[in-house]
Amino acid sequence: MKREIKKVDVGSVALVYGALLAAIGLFFALLFMAFGSVFMGLMGKGDGGSAMFGGGIAMLIILPIGYGILGMVFGAIFGVIYNLIAPLVGGIKVYVSDAA
């Protein structure tokens, strides 16, 4: 059975997109923290390695929040644009079937 999405709720699109980008931000922050730890070990204690590790902890907080906020903003923009464009060109077609 073919269905068409003609309009989306802007708030829900923004929330979902924000949550997805926050998860991606957390992933990148964990990578940054892991590589910071590796480089800290290679550089030794007196060469600024602890500052690099501190930057990793800061990124663990800043990246998910920043990505989440930007995701919500761009998700809302996408939702508004979709709602404006879909009536003109047709919505996204989705194929669904009844579960047996």
JSON list of C-alpha atoms in Angstrom, two decimals:
[
{"chain": "A", "resi": 1, "resn": "MET", "atom": "CA", "xyz": [0.00, 0.00, 0.00]},
{"chain": "A", "resi": 2, "resn": "LYS", "atom": "CA", "xyz": [1.44, 3.35, -1.02]},
{"chain": "A", "resi": 3, "resn": "ARG", "atom": "CA", "xyz": [1.01, 6.39, 1.23]},
{"chain": "A", "resi": 4, "resn": "GLU", "atom": "CA", "xyz": [2.25, 9.94, 0.91]},
{"chain": "A", "resi": 5, "resn": "ILE", "atom": "CA", "xyz": [3.58, 12.29, 3.59]},
{"chain": "A", "resi": 6, "resn": "LYS", "atom": "CA", "xyz": [2.03, 15.63, 2.73]},
{"chain": "A", "resi": 7, "resn": "LYS", "atom": "CA", "xyz": [2.94, 17.59, 5.86]},
{"chain": "A", "resi": 8, "resn": "VAL", "atom": "CA", "xyz": [5.24, 17.11, 8.85]},
{"chain": "A", "resi": 9, "resn": "ASP", "atom": "CA", "xyz": [5.04, 18.48, 12.38]},
{"chain": "A", "resi": 10, "resn": "VAL", "atom": "CA", "xyz": [7.90, 20.98, 12.55]},
{"chain": "A", "resi": 11, "resn": "GLY", "atom": "CA", "xyz": [8.40, 20.51, 16.29]},
{"chain": "A", "resi": 12, "resn": "SER", "atom": "CA", "xyz": [8.74, 16.74, 16.07]},
{"chain": "A", "resi": 13, "resn": "VAL", "atom": "CA", "xyz": [11.13, 16.95, 13.11]},
{"chain": "A", "resi": 14, "resn": "ALA", "atom": "CA", "xyz": [13.26, 19.46, 15.03]},
{"chain": "A", "resi": 15, "resn": "LEU", "atom": "CA", "xyz": [13.26, 17.25, 18.14]},
{"chain": "A", "resi": 16, "resn": "VAL", "atom": "CA", "xyz": [14.21, 14.07, 16.29]},
{"chain": "A", "resi": 17, "resn": "TYR", "atom": "CA", "xyz": [16.91, 15.79, 14.23]},
{"chain": "A", "resi": 18, "resn": "GLY", "atom": "CA", "xyz": [18.29, 17.48, 17.35]},
{"chain": "A", "resi": 19, "resn": "ALA", "atom": "CA", "xyz": [18.45, 14.16, 19.20]},
{"chain": "A", "resi": 20, "resn": "LEU", "atom": "CA", "xyz": [20.18, 12.47, 16.26]},
{"chain": "A", "resi": 21, "resn": "LEU", "atom": "CA", "xyz": [22.79, 15.19, 15.97]},
{"chain": "A", "resi": 22, "resn": "ALA", "atom": "CA", "xyz": [23.34, 15.21, 19.74]},
{"chain": "A", "resi": 23, "resn": "ALA", "atom": "CA", "xyz": [24.11, 11.48, 19.54]},
{"chain": "A", "resi": 24, "resn": "ILE", "atom": "CA", "xyz": [26.53, 12.14, 16.67]},
{"chain": "A", "resi": 25, "resn": "GLY", "atom": "CA", "xyz": [28.13, 14.93, 18.70]},
{"chain": "A", "resi": 26, "resn": "LEU", "atom": "CA", "xyz": [28.59, 12.55, 21.64]},
{"chain": "A", "resi": 27, "resn": "PHE", "atom": "CA", "xyz": [30.25, 10.03, 19.33]},
{"chain": "A", "resi": 28, "resn": "PHE", "atom": "CA", "xyz": [32.69, 12.64, 18.00]},
{"chain": "A", "resi": 29, "resn": "ALA", "atom": "CA", "xyz": [33.37, 13.90, 21.52]},
{"chain": "A", "resi": 30, "resn": "LEU", "atom": "CA", "xyz": [34.25, 10.37, 22.65]},
{"chain": "A", "resi": 31, "resn": "LEU", "atom": "CA", "xyz": [36.60, 10.03, 19.67]},
{"chain": "A", "resi": 32, "resn": "PHE", "atom": "CA", "xyz": [38.19, 13.38, 20.51]},
{"chain": "A", "resi": 33, "resn": "MET", "atom": "CA", "xyz": [38.60, 12.31, 24.14]},
{"chain": "A", "resi": 34, "resn": "ALA", "atom": "CA", "xyz": [40.08, 8.94, 23.17]},
{"chain": "A", "resi": 35, "resn": "PHE", "atom": "CA", "xyz": [42.62, 10.48, 20.80]},
{"chain": "A", "resi": 36, "resn": "GLY", "atom": "CA", "xyz": [43.41, 13.15, 23.39]},
{"chain": "A", "resi": 37, "resn": "SER", "atom": "CA", "xyz": [44.19, 10.39, 25.88]},
{"chain": "A", "resi": 38, "resn": "VAL", "atom": "CA", "xyz": [46.44, 8.63, 23.38]},
{"chain": "A", "resi": 39, "resn": "PHE", "atom": "CA", "xyz": [48.34, 11.80, 22.56]},
{"chain": "A", "resi": 40, "resn": "MET", "atom": "CA", "xyz": [48.59, 12.67, 26.25]},
{"chain": "A", "resi": 41, "resn": "GLY", "atom": "CA", "xyz": [50.33, 9.36, 26.84]},
{"chain": "A", "resi": 42, "resn": "LEU", "atom": "CA", "xyz": [52.68, 9.91, 23.92]},
{"chain": "A", "resi": 43, "resn": "MET", "atom": "CA", "xyz": [53.60, 13.45, 24.93]},
{"chain": "A", "resi": 44, "resn": "GLY", "atom": "CA", "xyz": [54.30, 12.76, 28.58]},
{"chain": "A", "resi": 45, "resn": "LYS", "atom": "CA", "xyz": [52.99, 14.62, 31.61]},
{"chain": "A", "resi": 46, "resn": "GLY", "atom": "CA", "xyz": [55.00, 17.85, 31.29]},
{"chain": "A", "resi": 47, "resn": "ASP", "atom": "CA", "xyz": [54.24, 18.62, 27.65]},
{"chain": "A", "resi": 48, "resn": "GLY", "atom": "CA", "xyz": [50.67, 19.89, 27.90]},
{"chain": "A", "resi": 49, "resn": "GLY", "atom": "CA", "xyz": [49.02, 16.50, 27.59]},
{"chain": "A", "resi": 50, "resn": "SER", "atom": "CA", "xyz": [46.75, 17.17, 30.53]},
{"chain": "A", "resi": 51, "resn": "ALA", "atom": "CA", "xyz": [45.43, 20.29, 28.79]},
{"chain": "A", "resi": 52, "resn": "MET", "atom": "CA", "xyz": [44.61, 18.15, 25.78]},
{"chain": "A", "resi": 53, "resn": "PHE", "atom": "CA", "xyz": [42.73, 15.69, 27.99]},
{"chain": "A", "resi": 54, "resn": "GLY", "atom": "CA", "xyz": [40.86, 18.59, 29.60]},
{"chain": "A", "resi": 55, "resn": "GLY", "atom": "CA", "xyz": [39.83, 19.69, 26.13]},
{"chain": "A", "resi": 56, "resn": "GLY", "atom": "CA", "xyz": [38.45, 16.21, 25.57]},
{"chain": "A", "resi": 57, "resn": "ILE", "atom": "CA", "xyz": [36.30, 16.47, 28.69]},
{"chain": "A", "resi": 58, "resn": "ALA", "atom": "CA", "xyz": [35.09, 19.91, 27.58]},
{"chain": "A", "resi": 59, "resn": "MET", "atom": "CA", "xyz": [34.24, 18.52, 24.14]},
{"chain": "A", "resi": 60, "resn": "LEU", "atom": "CA", "xyz": [32.30, 15.70, 25.84]},
{"chain": "A", "resi": 61, "resn": "ILE", "atom": "CA", "xyz": [29.97, 18.39, 27.18]},
{"chain": "A", "resi": 62, "resn": "ILE", "atom": "CA", "xyz": [30.07, 21.03, 24.43]},
{"chain": "A", "resi": 63, "resn": "LEU", "atom": "CA", "xyz": [29.76, 18.92, 21.25]},
{"chain": "A", "resi": 64, "resn": "PRO", "atom": "CA", "xyz": [26.54, 17.02, 22.07]},
{"chain": "A", "resi": 65, "resn": "ILE", "atom": "CA", "xyz": [24.83, 20.18, 23.35]},
{"chain": "A", "resi": 66, "resn": "GLY", "atom": "CA", "xyz": [25.99, 22.28, 20.40]},
{"chain": "A", "resi": 67, "resn": "TYR", "atom": "CA", "xyz": [25.13, 19.62, 17.83]},
{"chain": "A", "resi": 68, "resn": "GLY", "atom": "CA", "xyz": [21.74, 19.09, 19.48]},
{"chain": "A", "resi": 69, "resn": "ILE", "atom": "CA", "xyz": [20.88, 22.80, 19.39]},
{"chain": "A", "resi": 70, "resn": "LEU", "atom": "CA", "xyz": [22.00, 23.16, 15.79]},
{"chain": "A", "resi": 71, "resn": "GLY", "atom": "CA", "xyz": [20.10, 19.98, 14.91]},
{"chain": "A", "resi": 72, "resn": "MET", "atom": "CA", "xyz": [16.90, 21.39, 16.38]},
{"chain": "A", "resi": 73, "resn": "VAL", "atom": "CA", "xyz": [17.31, 24.66, 14.49]},
{"chain": "A", "resi": 74, "resn": "PHE", "atom": "CA", "xyz": [18.06, 23.00, 11.15]},
{"chain": "A", "resi": 75, "resn": "GLY", "atom": "CA", "xyz": [15.40, 20.34, 11.74]},
{"chain": "A", "resi": 76, "resn": "ALA", "atom": "CA", "xyz": [12.81, 23.09, 12.21]},
{"chain": "A", "resi": 77, "resn": "ILE", "atom": "CA", "xyz": [14.04, 24.85, 9.06]},
{"chain": "A", "resi": 78, "resn": "PHE", "atom": "CA", "xyz": [13.84, 21.56, 7.15]},
{"chain": "A", "resi": 79, "resn": "GLY", "atom": "CA", "xyz": [10.31, 20.91, 8.45]},
{"chain": "A", "resi": 80, "resn": "VAL", "atom": "CA", "xyz": [9.10, 24.36, 7.34]},
{"chain": "A", "resi": 81, "resn": "ILE", "atom": "CA", "xyz": [10.74, 24.01, 3.92]},
{"chain": "A", "resi": 82, "resn": "TYR", "atom": "CA", "xyz": [9.25, 20.52, 3.49]},
{"chain": "A", "resi": 83, "resn": "ASN", "atom": "CA", "xyz": [5.78, 21.80, 4.35]},
{"chain": "A", "resi": 84, "resn": "LEU", "atom": "CA", "xyz": [6.17, 24.56, 1.74]},
{"chain": "A", "resi": 85, "resn": "ILE", "atom": "CA", "xyz": [7.57, 22.33, -1.02]},
{"chain": "A", "resi": 86, "resn": "ALA", "atom": "CA", "xyz": [5.54, 19.13, -0.56]},
{"chain": "A", "resi": 87, "resn": "PRO", "atom": "CA", "xyz": [2.24, 20.53, -1.90]},
{"chain": "A", "resi": 88, "resn": "LEU", "atom": "CA", "xyz": [4.02, 21.75, -5.01]},
{"chain": "A", "resi": 89, "resn": "VAL", "atom": "CA", "xyz": [5.99, 18.64, -5.96]},
{"chain": "A", "resi": 90, "resn": "GLY", "atom": "CA", "xyz": [4.20, 15.94, -3.99]},
{"chain": "A", "resi": 91, "resn": "GLY", "atom": "CA", "xyz": [5.19, 14.50, -0.67]},
{"chain": "A", "resi": 92, "resn": "ILE", "atom": "CA", "xyz": [7.49, 11.61, 0.15]},
{"chain": "A", "resi": 93, "resn": "LYS", "atom": "CA", "xyz": [5.92, 8.34, -0.89]},
{"chain": "A", "resi": 94, "resn": "VAL", "atom": "CA", "xyz": [6.12, 5.54, 1.67]},
{"chain": "A", "resi": 95, "resn": "TYR", "atom": "CA", "xyz": [5.22, 1.91, 1.06]},
{"chain": "A", "resi": 96, "resn": "VAL", "atom": "CA", "xyz": [3.61, 0.19, 4.04]},
{"chain": "A", "resi": 97, "resn": "SER", "atom": "CA", "xyz": [2.01, -3.18, 4.55]},
{"chain": "A", "resi": 98, "resn": "ASP", "atom": "CA", "xyz": [-0.13, -4.70, 7.24]},
{"chain": "A", "resi": 99, "resn": "ALA", "atom": "CA", "xyz": [1.71, -6.94, 9.68]},
{"chain": "A", "resi": 100, "resn": "ALA", "atom": "CA", "xyz": [0.66, -10.57, 9.49]}
]
